[in-house]
């Protein structure tokens, strides 16, 4: 048992000696490499040589796109690689050391920064150590949280896609001093797109459709490496919370024309709908950027709905005006009667319980008064059993006065008529007055009902007009968004 303990102790001491020896070798190698190393000097063997810097990116998390500030937030890991001949050594001479971890502040860095940053922070979040290999190859993979500017196109919001870029270049060195190239994979092939981290998950609002990268040469001889994130919005949130409620509100606005005017709520319903749409418009104002380059499609739809509701308020006033008209204030023109009582109702699916008097009867010309000699026998029969056409001079309110016989002819008429006794004259005067009063009241109520019926027909006509306009307008607005597809070739996107 004691021999086993001694063996374990010997192994531990031996491993400590090996670790200590490795640390000493790395320390000696570091002292040798940095004895005459100047981190401000570009690692080129001659002034005319260009240092090849390979730039790549690994996307760890897509935080989101702030459309109000036109700002994209991402968490990335930069993948930078270059060759520094001053950091090369022979592994056999240094106990087989192949790689060194060196603080980034002690070596030359290519000064690659984010140009289109939106918060003034263009550097990485953490200056991690660089990895220097024995052949002079240097790799640096610092993590970074970037807030880059992204010009937002709001025309097809919320059925839109955006092309956001991150542009990296050196502040210090132009294309005559460094040569920006794509990063390489383990097989030595160029990586011409943004790589996704193994733990990357998509957000609930955006799809990442394309993520290419491209090298660009600017007019000022500075090269840049641009990474593109072409993202497509998931519109379900806006469809459920904004578009569907707006469609339901529009349907309610349409049925405002089905509400009877006597209910007294037509104006209140229209104005409440108008206020509700205004609230939705204010909610959208906090989401979209303040730009005049385009109007979002959802705002177009809300404005279209607001215009319809505004017209519904105006037309409701017209309908209420027609509904409350009376013969004492307005006389119904014949063209109104012809169009809204006889012509339109059958096409609008409206049948009036009372049978309408045909237009041919309403427009009959006056018949000339007929002078007919009435015999004494006939006059005697009239006195005993008066005809209804004589007692009620206008059996139809549209008949002209010439279509009936006036009792006055039998009271104070010409000599061709038989004069009645004085006792009957007063009775006939009273009967005539009562008949005329009843007929006037009946005509008044009938004319008022006609105005109400005209208002009902106009209401129904506006109902169908609004149904057609709302359906066509909604389909036209949202059908336009169906043509806004994410491009298959990201570099040919408009």
Short mmCIF file of C-alpha atoms in Angstrom, two decimals:
data_model
loop_
_atom_site.label_atom_id
_atom_site.label_comp_id
_atom_site.label_asym_id
_atom_site.label_seq_id
_atom_site.Cartn_x
_atom_site.Cartn_y
_atom_site.Cartn_z
CA UNK A 1 0.00 0.00 0.00
CA UNK A 2 2.86 2.30 0.82
CA UNK A 3 4.58 1.54 -2.43
CA UNK A 4 1.40 2.53 -4.31
CA UNK A 5 1.31 5.89 -2.54
CA UNK A 6 4.92 6.53 -3.45
CA UNK A 7 4.19 5.74 -7.07
CA UNK A 8 1.31 8.20 -7.19
CA UNK A 9 3.44 10.91 -5.61
CA UNK A 10 6.19 10.34 -8.14
CA UNK A 11 3.74 10.64 -11.04
CA UNK A 12 2.35 13.89 -9.70
CA UNK A 13 5.77 15.42 -9.32
CA UNK A 14 6.70 14.31 -12.79
CA UNK A 15 3.60 15.92 -14.33
CA UNK A 16 4.27 19.14 -12.47
CA UNK A 17 7.77 19.17 -13.83
CA UNK A 18 6.46 18.68 -17.35
CA UNK A 19 3.94 21.54 -16.96
CA UNK A 20 6.54 23.74 -15.48
CA UNK A 21 8.90 22.87 -18.28
CA UNK A 22 6.25 23.70 -20.92
CA UNK A 23 5.52 27.02 -19.28
CA UNK A 24 9.18 27.84 -19.23
CA UNK A 25 9.50 26.94 -22.90
CA UNK A 26 6.54 29.16 -23.84
CA UNK A 27 7.96 31.98 -21.74
CA UNK A 28 11.34 31.66 -23.42
CA UNK A 29 9.67 31.54 -26.85
CA UNK A 30 7.61 34.63 -26.06
CA UNK A 31 10.71 36.51 -24.96
CA UNK A 32 12.47 35.48 -28.16
CA UNK A 33 9.56 36.52 -30.42
CA UNK A 34 8.91 39.87 -28.75
CA UNK A 35 12.51 40.89 -28.10
CA UNK A 36 12.41 43.16 -31.15
CA UNK A 37 8.71 43.14 -32.03
CA UNK A 38 6.90 46.42 -32.80
CA UNK A 39 3.10 46.03 -32.81
CA UNK A 40 2.63 49.31 -34.71
CA UNK A 41 4.61 48.08 -37.72
CA UNK A 42 2.76 46.29 -40.52
CA UNK A 43 4.01 42.68 -40.92
CA UNK A 44 5.26 43.06 -44.49
CA UNK A 45 8.72 41.89 -45.57
CA UNK A 46 9.05 44.94 -47.85
CA UNK A 47 7.12 48.23 -48.08
CA UNK A 48 5.52 47.20 -51.38
CA UNK A 49 4.13 43.91 -50.09
CA UNK A 50 0.49 43.65 -49.12
CA UNK A 51 -0.61 41.79 -46.02
CA UNK A 52 -3.42 39.34 -46.80
CA UNK A 53 -6.16 39.62 -44.20
CA UNK A 54 -8.97 37.08 -44.35
CA UNK A 55 -12.29 38.23 -42.88
CA UNK A 56 -15.16 35.97 -41.90
CA UNK A 57 -18.15 36.13 -39.57
CA UNK A 58 -20.08 33.66 -37.41
CA UNK A 59 -23.60 34.77 -36.47
CA UNK A 60 -24.40 33.77 -32.90
CA UNK A 61 -27.72 35.59 -32.48
CA UNK A 62 -29.91 37.88 -34.52
CA UNK A 63 -31.23 40.22 -31.84
CA UNK A 64 -33.67 42.09 -34.05
CA UNK A 65 -34.35 44.99 -36.36
CA UNK A 66 -35.53 48.25 -34.84
CA UNK A 67 -37.57 49.74 -37.69
CA UNK A 68 -38.19 52.98 -35.85
CA UNK A 69 -34.44 53.71 -35.55
CA UNK A 70 -33.50 51.69 -38.67
CA UNK A 71 -30.99 49.70 -36.63
CA UNK A 72 -30.06 46.02 -36.76
CA UNK A 73 -28.62 44.35 -33.66
CA UNK A 74 -26.53 41.17 -33.96
CA UNK A 75 -24.21 39.09 -31.79
CA UNK A 76 -21.35 37.79 -33.91
CA UNK A 77 -17.91 36.25 -33.67
CA UNK A 78 -15.41 37.77 -36.08
CA UNK A 79 -12.99 35.42 -37.80
CA UNK A 80 -9.82 37.29 -38.76
CA UNK A 81 -6.68 35.67 -40.12
CA UNK A 82 -3.37 37.01 -41.45
CA UNK A 83 0.29 36.10 -41.62
CA UNK A 84 2.92 37.74 -39.41
CA UNK A 85 6.35 36.41 -40.36
CA UNK A 86 7.80 37.84 -37.13
CA UNK A 87 5.71 35.37 -35.11
CA UNK A 88 7.12 32.20 -36.68
CA UNK A 89 9.45 29.63 -35.10
CA UNK A 90 10.68 26.07 -35.40
CA UNK A 91 8.68 23.77 -33.11
CA UNK A 92 11.54 21.26 -32.71
CA UNK A 93 13.70 23.93 -31.15
CA UNK A 94 11.02 24.84 -28.60
CA UNK A 95 9.89 21.53 -27.23
CA UNK A 96 7.33 20.96 -30.03
CA UNK A 97 5.22 24.08 -29.31
CA UNK A 98 2.90 24.61 -32.30
CA UNK A 99 0.66 27.46 -31.13
CA UNK A 100 0.82 30.35 -28.71
CA UNK A 101 -2.00 32.37 -27.10
CA UNK A 102 -0.90 35.97 -27.02
CA UNK A 103 -2.77 39.05 -25.71
CA UNK A 104 -4.16 41.00 -28.67
CA UNK A 105 -2.67 44.25 -27.40
CA UNK A 106 0.88 42.95 -27.86
CA UNK A 107 0.67 42.13 -31.59
CA UNK A 108 -0.16 43.94 -34.82
CA UNK A 109 -3.88 44.00 -35.63
CA UNK A 110 -5.35 44.83 -39.07
CA UNK A 111 -7.66 47.48 -37.59
CA UNK A 112 -10.82 46.01 -39.16
CA UNK A 113 -13.88 47.85 -37.81
CA UNK A 114 -17.60 48.14 -38.56
CA UNK A 115 -18.09 51.22 -40.71
CA UNK A 116 -21.89 51.52 -40.71
CA UNK A 117 -22.33 51.28 -36.95
CA UNK A 118 -25.33 53.07 -35.52
CA UNK A 119 -24.25 53.61 -31.92
CA UNK A 120 -20.67 54.83 -32.28
CA UNK A 121 -19.20 51.47 -31.20
CA UNK A 122 -17.16 49.99 -34.04
CA UNK A 123 -14.79 47.80 -32.01
CA UNK A 124 -15.29 44.27 -30.74
CA UNK A 125 -16.85 43.60 -27.35
CA UNK A 126 -13.94 41.57 -25.92
CA UNK A 127 -10.30 41.66 -26.93
CA UNK A 128 -9.59 37.95 -26.62
CA UNK A 129 -6.12 36.46 -27.14
CA UNK A 130 -4.88 35.82 -30.64
CA UNK A 131 -3.60 32.41 -31.69
CA UNK A 132 -0.15 32.46 -33.29
CA UNK A 133 1.06 29.33 -35.13
CA UNK A 134 4.62 28.30 -35.78
CA UNK A 135 4.33 29.05 -39.54
CA UNK A 136 3.43 32.70 -38.84
CA UNK A 137 -0.32 32.30 -39.29
CA UNK A 138 -2.32 34.42 -36.84
CA UNK A 139 -6.05 33.97 -36.08
CA UNK A 140 -8.25 36.21 -33.98
CA UNK A 141 -11.89 35.40 -33.14
CA UNK A 142 -13.28 38.15 -30.91
CA UNK A 143 -17.01 38.27 -30.04
CA UNK A 144 -18.91 41.47 -30.77
CA UNK A 145 -22.36 43.02 -30.31
CA UNK A 146 -22.95 45.25 -33.32
CA UNK A 147 -25.69 47.80 -33.88
CA UNK A 148 -25.50 48.55 -37.59
CA UNK A 149 -27.60 50.96 -39.60
CA UNK A 150 -30.10 49.34 -41.96
CA UNK A 151 -32.16 51.34 -44.44
CA UNK A 152 -35.71 50.04 -44.07
CA UNK A 153 -38.17 49.85 -46.96
CA UNK A 154 -41.65 50.17 -45.50
CA UNK A 155 -43.75 49.95 -48.66
CA UNK A 156 -44.90 46.36 -48.13
CA UNK A 157 -44.92 46.34 -44.33
CA UNK A 158 -45.78 43.88 -42.73
CA UNK A 159 -45.28 41.60 -45.78
CA UNK A 160 -41.79 42.97 -46.37
CA UNK A 161 -38.21 41.79 -46.55
CA UNK A 162 -35.14 43.85 -45.71
CA UNK A 163 -31.56 43.85 -46.94
CA UNK A 164 -29.29 44.79 -44.03
CA UNK A 165 -25.53 45.01 -44.38
CA UNK A 166 -22.48 45.12 -42.14
CA UNK A 167 -19.54 46.81 -43.81
CA UNK A 168 -16.05 46.11 -42.45
CA UNK A 169 -12.87 47.87 -43.53
CA UNK A 170 -9.61 49.10 -42.15
CA UNK A 171 -9.49 52.66 -40.91
CA UNK A 172 -5.72 52.82 -41.30
CA UNK A 173 -4.63 50.74 -44.28
CA UNK A 174 -5.80 51.05 -47.87
CA UNK A 175 -5.68 48.48 -50.65
CA UNK A 176 -1.98 49.12 -51.31
CA UNK A 177 -1.08 47.90 -47.81
CA UNK A 178 -3.56 45.14 -46.99
CA UNK A 179 -5.50 42.75 -49.18
CA UNK A 180 -8.89 41.72 -47.79
CA UNK A 181 -9.90 38.17 -48.70
CA UNK A 182 -12.63 35.70 -47.77
CA UNK A 183 -12.08 33.38 -44.84
CA UNK A 184 -11.20 29.74 -45.50
CA UNK A 185 -12.83 26.58 -44.20
CA UNK A 186 -11.03 23.45 -43.01
CA UNK A 187 -10.67 22.25 -46.64
CA UNK A 188 -9.17 25.52 -47.82
CA UNK A 189 -12.29 26.72 -49.67
CA UNK A 190 -13.40 30.31 -49.49
CA UNK A 191 -16.38 31.03 -47.26
CA UNK A 192 -18.51 33.58 -49.13
CA UNK A 193 -21.34 33.84 -46.62
CA UNK A 194 -22.03 34.39 -42.95
CA UNK A 195 -21.69 31.19 -40.96
CA UNK A 196 -24.28 30.30 -38.34
CA UNK A 197 -23.28 29.26 -34.86
CA UNK A 198 -24.30 25.79 -33.72
CA UNK A 199 -26.49 27.33 -31.01
CA UNK A 200 -28.13 29.85 -33.36
CA UNK A 201 -31.94 30.03 -33.29
CA UNK A 202 -34.18 32.21 -35.44
CA UNK A 203 -36.24 34.98 -33.89
CA UNK A 204 -40.03 34.98 -33.81
CA UNK A 205 -40.25 37.90 -36.24
CA UNK A 206 -37.71 37.27 -39.01
CA UNK A 207 -36.53 34.55 -41.35
CA UNK A 208 -32.95 34.73 -42.62
CA UNK A 209 -33.28 34.03 -46.34
CA UNK A 210 -29.77 34.88 -47.57
CA UNK A 211 -26.49 35.70 -45.81
CA UNK A 212 -23.82 36.28 -48.47
CA UNK A 213 -20.65 38.32 -48.24
CA UNK A 214 -18.83 40.27 -50.91
CA UNK A 215 -15.59 42.15 -51.28
CA UNK A 216 -15.90 45.70 -52.61
CA UNK A 217 -13.39 48.22 -53.87
CA UNK A 218 -14.21 51.84 -53.14
CA UNK A 219 -13.15 54.91 -55.06
CA UNK A 220 -10.82 55.96 -52.25
CA UNK A 221 -8.76 52.76 -52.75
CA UNK A 222 -10.05 51.29 -49.50
CA UNK A 223 -11.31 47.74 -49.67
CA UNK A 224 -14.20 46.57 -47.57
CA UNK A 225 -15.82 43.24 -46.82
CA UNK A 226 -19.61 43.55 -46.73
CA UNK A 227 -21.83 40.95 -45.06
CA UNK A 228 -25.46 40.88 -46.15
CA UNK A 229 -28.40 39.67 -44.09
CA UNK A 230 -31.52 39.44 -46.25
CA UNK A 231 -34.35 38.84 -43.85
CA UNK A 232 -38.07 38.24 -44.40
CA UNK A 233 -40.69 39.23 -41.86
CA UNK A 234 -43.08 36.72 -40.31
CA UNK A 235 -46.38 38.62 -40.66
CA UNK A 236 -48.58 36.46 -38.41
CA UNK A 237 -48.38 38.87 -35.46
CA UNK A 238 -49.55 41.83 -37.52
CA UNK A 239 -52.22 39.79 -39.33
CA UNK A 240 -53.79 38.64 -36.06
CA UNK A 241 -53.43 41.87 -34.09
CA UNK A 242 -53.98 44.58 -36.72
CA UNK A 243 -55.20 43.38 -40.11
CA UNK A 244 -57.96 41.01 -38.94
CA UNK A 245 -59.38 43.59 -36.45
CA UNK A 246 -59.35 46.21 -39.21
CA UNK A 247 -61.27 43.90 -41.53
CA UNK A 248 -63.83 43.20 -38.79
CA UNK A 249 -64.18 46.93 -38.12
CA UNK A 250 -64.74 47.49 -41.85
CA UNK A 251 -67.51 44.87 -41.84
CA UNK A 252 -69.15 46.66 -38.91
CA UNK A 253 -68.88 49.94 -40.84
CA UNK A 254 -70.64 48.31 -43.79
CA UNK A 255 -73.50 47.05 -41.63
CA UNK A 256 -74.00 50.62 -40.45
CA UNK A 257 -76.13 50.97 -43.60
CA UNK A 258 -78.29 48.06 -42.46
CA UNK A 259 -79.09 49.79 -39.18
CA UNK A 260 -82.58 51.39 -39.25
CA UNK A 261 -82.50 55.20 -39.05
CA UNK A 262 -85.08 55.14 -36.26
CA UNK A 263 -82.57 53.32 -34.03
CA UNK A 264 -80.74 56.62 -33.53
CA UNK A 265 -77.26 55.00 -33.52
CA UNK A 266 -76.13 55.35 -37.13
CA UNK A 267 -73.96 58.43 -36.56
CA UNK A 268 -72.62 57.20 -33.23
CA UNK A 269 -71.59 53.85 -34.71
CA UNK A 270 -69.78 55.46 -37.65
CA UNK A 271 -67.90 57.93 -35.47
CA UNK A 272 -66.86 55.20 -33.00
CA UNK A 273 -65.49 53.12 -35.88
CA UNK A 274 -63.57 56.14 -37.14
CA UNK A 275 -62.00 56.68 -33.71
CA UNK A 276 -61.08 52.99 -33.46
CA UNK A 277 -59.22 53.13 -36.78
CA UNK A 278 -57.40 56.25 -35.59
CA UNK A 279 -56.16 54.30 -32.56
CA UNK A 280 -54.83 51.53 -34.83
CA UNK A 281 -53.06 54.14 -36.94
CA UNK A 282 -51.39 55.60 -33.84
CA UNK A 283 -50.21 52.12 -32.81
CA UNK A 284 -48.58 51.64 -36.19
CA UNK A 285 -46.92 55.05 -35.98
CA UNK A 286 -44.72 53.70 -33.15
CA UNK A 287 -43.61 50.73 -35.28
CA UNK A 288 -42.64 52.19 -38.62
CA UNK A 289 -39.88 54.75 -39.30
CA UNK A 290 -40.70 58.38 -39.94
CA UNK A 291 -39.94 58.39 -43.64
CA UNK A 292 -41.54 59.89 -46.73
CA UNK A 293 -39.96 57.38 -49.11
CA UNK A 294 -42.94 55.05 -48.93
CA UNK A 295 -46.27 54.39 -47.23
CA UNK A 296 -46.73 50.92 -45.69
CA UNK A 297 -49.36 48.74 -47.27
CA UNK A 298 -51.09 48.26 -43.92
CA UNK A 299 -51.33 52.05 -43.50
CA UNK A 300 -52.80 52.26 -47.00
CA UNK A 301 -55.44 49.75 -45.97
CA UNK A 302 -56.28 51.59 -42.75
CA UNK A 303 -56.50 54.90 -44.63
CA UNK A 304 -58.72 53.21 -47.24
CA UNK A 305 -60.96 51.97 -44.44
CA UNK A 306 -61.02 55.40 -42.81
CA UNK A 307 -62.06 56.99 -46.10
CA UNK A 308 -64.89 54.47 -46.45
CA UNK A 309 -66.03 55.10 -42.88
CA UNK A 310 -65.86 58.87 -43.45
CA UNK A 311 -68.08 58.49 -46.51
CA UNK A 312 -70.40 56.28 -44.48
CA UNK A 313 -70.78 59.12 -41.94
CA UNK A 314 -71.60 61.59 -44.72
CA UNK A 315 -74.02 59.20 -46.41
CA UNK A 316 -75.67 58.41 -43.09
CA UNK A 317 -76.46 62.11 -42.78
CA UNK A 318 -78.04 61.99 -46.25
CA UNK A 319 -80.09 58.91 -45.32
CA UNK A 320 -81.29 60.49 -42.07
CA UNK A 321 -82.24 63.64 -43.97
CA UNK A 322 -84.33 61.62 -46.41
CA UNK A 323 -85.86 59.56 -43.62
CA UNK A 324 -87.16 62.56 -41.68
CA UNK A 325 -88.63 64.46 -44.64
CA UNK A 326 -92.37 65.10 -44.73
CA UNK A 327 -94.88 66.51 -47.26
CA UNK A 328 -95.02 69.75 -45.30
CA UNK A 329 -91.34 70.46 -46.03
CA UNK A 330 -90.48 68.57 -49.23
CA UNK A 331 -92.36 67.44 -52.28
CA UNK A 332 -91.08 64.22 -53.81
CA UNK A 333 -90.01 64.71 -57.43
CA UNK A 334 -91.30 62.23 -59.94
CA UNK A 335 -87.78 61.06 -60.90
CA UNK A 336 -87.07 60.19 -57.26
CA UNK A 337 -90.30 58.16 -57.13
CA UNK A 338 -89.49 56.48 -60.41
CA UNK A 339 -85.90 55.49 -59.49
CA UNK A 340 -86.04 54.74 -55.76
CA UNK A 341 -89.57 53.35 -55.42
CA UNK A 342 -90.27 51.60 -58.72
CA UNK A 343 -86.89 50.91 -60.40
CA UNK A 344 -84.22 50.05 -57.81
CA UNK A 345 -85.98 47.99 -55.08
CA UNK A 346 -86.38 44.80 -57.19
CA UNK A 347 -82.66 44.82 -58.01
CA UNK A 348 -81.74 45.36 -54.34
CA UNK A 349 -83.91 42.48 -53.14
CA UNK A 350 -86.48 44.73 -51.47
CA UNK A 351 -90.22 44.03 -51.66
CA UNK A 352 -92.64 46.50 -50.14
CA UNK A 353 -95.66 44.93 -48.41
CA UNK A 354 -98.00 47.54 -49.92
CA UNK A 355 -98.49 47.22 -53.65
CA UNK A 356 -97.24 50.32 -55.40
CA UNK A 357 -99.49 52.26 -57.74
CA UNK A 358 -98.17 51.83 -61.28
CA UNK A 359 -96.45 54.83 -62.77
CA UNK A 360 -98.95 54.84 -65.63
CA UNK A 361 -101.71 55.69 -63.16
CA UNK A 362 -99.64 58.25 -61.31
CA UNK A 363 -98.87 60.12 -64.50
CA UNK A 364 -102.30 60.00 -66.22
CA UNK A 365 -103.25 63.36 -67.77
CA UNK A 366 -106.27 65.24 -66.53
CA UNK A 367 -109.43 64.11 -68.09
CA UNK A 368 -111.69 66.80 -69.35
CA UNK A 369 -114.73 67.40 -67.27
CA UNK A 370 -117.65 65.64 -68.69
CA UNK A 371 -120.89 67.54 -68.77
CA UNK A 372 -123.46 64.83 -68.40
CA UNK A 373 -127.11 65.60 -67.97
CA UNK A 374 -128.43 63.85 -64.97
CA UNK A 375 -132.03 63.03 -64.89
CA UNK A 376 -134.27 63.58 -61.95
CA UNK A 377 -134.54 59.84 -61.39
CA UNK A 378 -130.80 59.45 -61.30
CA UNK A 379 -130.54 62.42 -58.95
CA UNK A 380 -133.08 60.86 -56.67
CA UNK A 381 -131.08 57.61 -56.65
CA UNK A 382 -127.92 59.58 -55.82
CA UNK A 383 -129.64 61.15 -52.84
CA UNK A 384 -130.72 57.76 -51.54
CA UNK A 385 -127.42 55.87 -52.19
CA UNK A 386 -124.44 58.19 -52.82
CA UNK A 387 -121.55 56.78 -54.80
CA UNK A 388 -118.19 56.42 -53.06
CA UNK A 389 -116.46 58.23 -55.89
CA UNK A 390 -118.54 61.28 -55.07
CA UNK A 391 -118.07 61.18 -51.31
CA UNK A 392 -114.32 60.57 -51.60
CA UNK A 393 -113.22 62.79 -54.43
CA UNK A 394 -109.68 61.24 -54.62
CA UNK A 395 -109.74 57.45 -54.10
CA UNK A 396 -106.03 57.39 -55.05
CA UNK A 397 -103.79 60.16 -53.82
CA UNK A 398 -102.13 60.36 -57.20
CA UNK A 399 -105.36 60.83 -59.18
CA UNK A 400 -105.87 64.36 -60.48
CA UNK A 401 -108.84 66.30 -59.30
CA UNK A 402 -110.43 66.05 -62.74
CA UNK A 403 -110.92 62.29 -62.34
CA UNK A 404 -113.71 62.67 -59.80
CA UNK A 405 -117.08 64.36 -59.54
CA UNK A 406 -117.34 67.40 -57.31
CA UNK A 407 -120.26 67.42 -54.90
CA UNK A 408 -120.45 71.17 -55.23
CA UNK A 409 -121.96 70.66 -58.64
CA UNK A 410 -124.91 69.06 -56.96
CA UNK A 411 -125.12 71.81 -54.36
CA UNK A 412 -124.46 75.03 -56.21
CA UNK A 413 -123.92 73.58 -59.68
CA UNK A 414 -125.21 74.77 -63.02
CA UNK A 415 -128.77 74.48 -64.10
CA UNK A 416 -128.18 71.04 -65.64
CA UNK A 417 -127.98 69.61 -62.13
CA UNK A 418 -130.85 69.19 -59.77
CA UNK A 419 -130.62 71.49 -56.77
CA UNK A 420 -130.78 69.69 -53.41
CA UNK A 421 -132.78 70.81 -50.41
CA UNK A 422 -131.12 73.05 -47.89
CA UNK A 423 -131.21 70.37 -45.19
CA UNK A 424 -129.05 68.07 -47.33
CA UNK A 425 -126.62 70.79 -48.35
CA UNK A 426 -125.26 71.26 -44.83
CA UNK A 427 -125.00 67.49 -44.32
CA UNK A 428 -123.13 67.04 -47.59
CA UNK A 429 -120.80 69.93 -46.70
CA UNK A 430 -119.93 68.20 -43.42
CA UNK A 431 -119.44 64.84 -45.12
CA UNK A 432 -117.25 66.44 -47.78
CA UNK A 433 -115.11 68.18 -45.15
CA UNK A 434 -114.62 64.95 -43.19
CA UNK A 435 -113.76 63.02 -46.37
CA UNK A 436 -111.24 65.66 -47.46
CA UNK A 437 -109.63 65.72 -43.98
CA UNK A 438 -109.33 61.93 -43.87
CA UNK A 439 -107.93 61.85 -47.37
CA UNK A 440 -105.40 64.61 -46.55
CA UNK A 441 -104.24 62.74 -43.46
CA UNK A 442 -103.96 59.54 -45.44
CA UNK A 443 -101.98 61.28 -48.18
CA UNK A 444 -99.69 62.88 -45.59
CA UNK A 445 -98.89 59.55 -43.95
CA UNK A 446 -98.46 57.84 -47.31
CA UNK A 447 -96.07 60.53 -48.54
CA UNK A 448 -94.08 60.35 -45.31
CA UNK A 449 -93.85 56.58 -45.66
CA UNK A 450 -92.63 57.05 -49.21
CA UNK A 451 -89.77 59.27 -48.00
CA UNK A 452 -88.85 56.68 -45.37
CA UNK A 453 -88.93 53.98 -48.01
CA UNK A 454 -86.69 56.07 -50.26
CA UNK A 455 -84.24 56.43 -47.34
CA UNK A 456 -84.32 52.64 -46.85
CA UNK A 457 -83.62 52.03 -50.54
CA UNK A 458 -80.74 54.52 -50.52
CA UNK A 459 -79.36 52.82 -47.39
CA UNK A 460 -79.51 49.41 -49.03
CA UNK A 461 -77.92 50.76 -52.21
CA UNK A 462 -75.01 52.19 -50.22
CA UNK A 463 -74.70 48.87 -48.39
CA UNK A 464 -74.06 46.96 -51.59
CA UNK A 465 -71.82 49.68 -53.00
CA UNK A 466 -69.68 49.57 -49.86
CA UNK A 467 -69.56 45.76 -49.94
CA UNK A 468 -68.21 45.87 -53.49
CA UNK A 469 -65.74 48.69 -52.81
CA UNK A 470 -64.46 47.13 -49.58
CA UNK A 471 -64.00 43.69 -51.13
CA UNK A 472 -62.28 44.96 -54.27
CA UNK A 473 -60.13 47.44 -52.34
CA UNK A 474 -59.01 44.89 -49.75
CA UNK A 475 -58.12 42.30 -52.38
CA UNK A 476 -56.31 44.87 -54.52
CA UNK A 477 -54.22 46.21 -51.62
CA UNK A 478 -53.16 42.86 -50.21
CA UNK A 479 -52.81 41.19 -53.61
CA UNK A 480 -50.07 43.72 -54.35
CA UNK A 481 -48.14 42.42 -51.34
CA UNK A 482 -48.22 38.87 -52.71
CA UNK A 483 -45.84 39.94 -55.50
CA UNK A 484 -43.22 41.13 -53.02
CA UNK A 485 -41.07 38.00 -52.90
CA UNK A 486 -37.59 37.74 -51.43
CA UNK A 487 -35.15 37.64 -54.39
CA UNK A 488 -33.44 34.39 -55.21
CA UNK A 489 -30.25 36.25 -56.13
CA UNK A 490 -29.42 38.63 -53.27
CA UNK A 491 -27.11 40.80 -55.37
CA UNK A 492 -29.82 41.50 -57.95
CA UNK A 493 -32.31 42.68 -55.38
CA UNK A 494 -33.86 46.09 -56.12
#
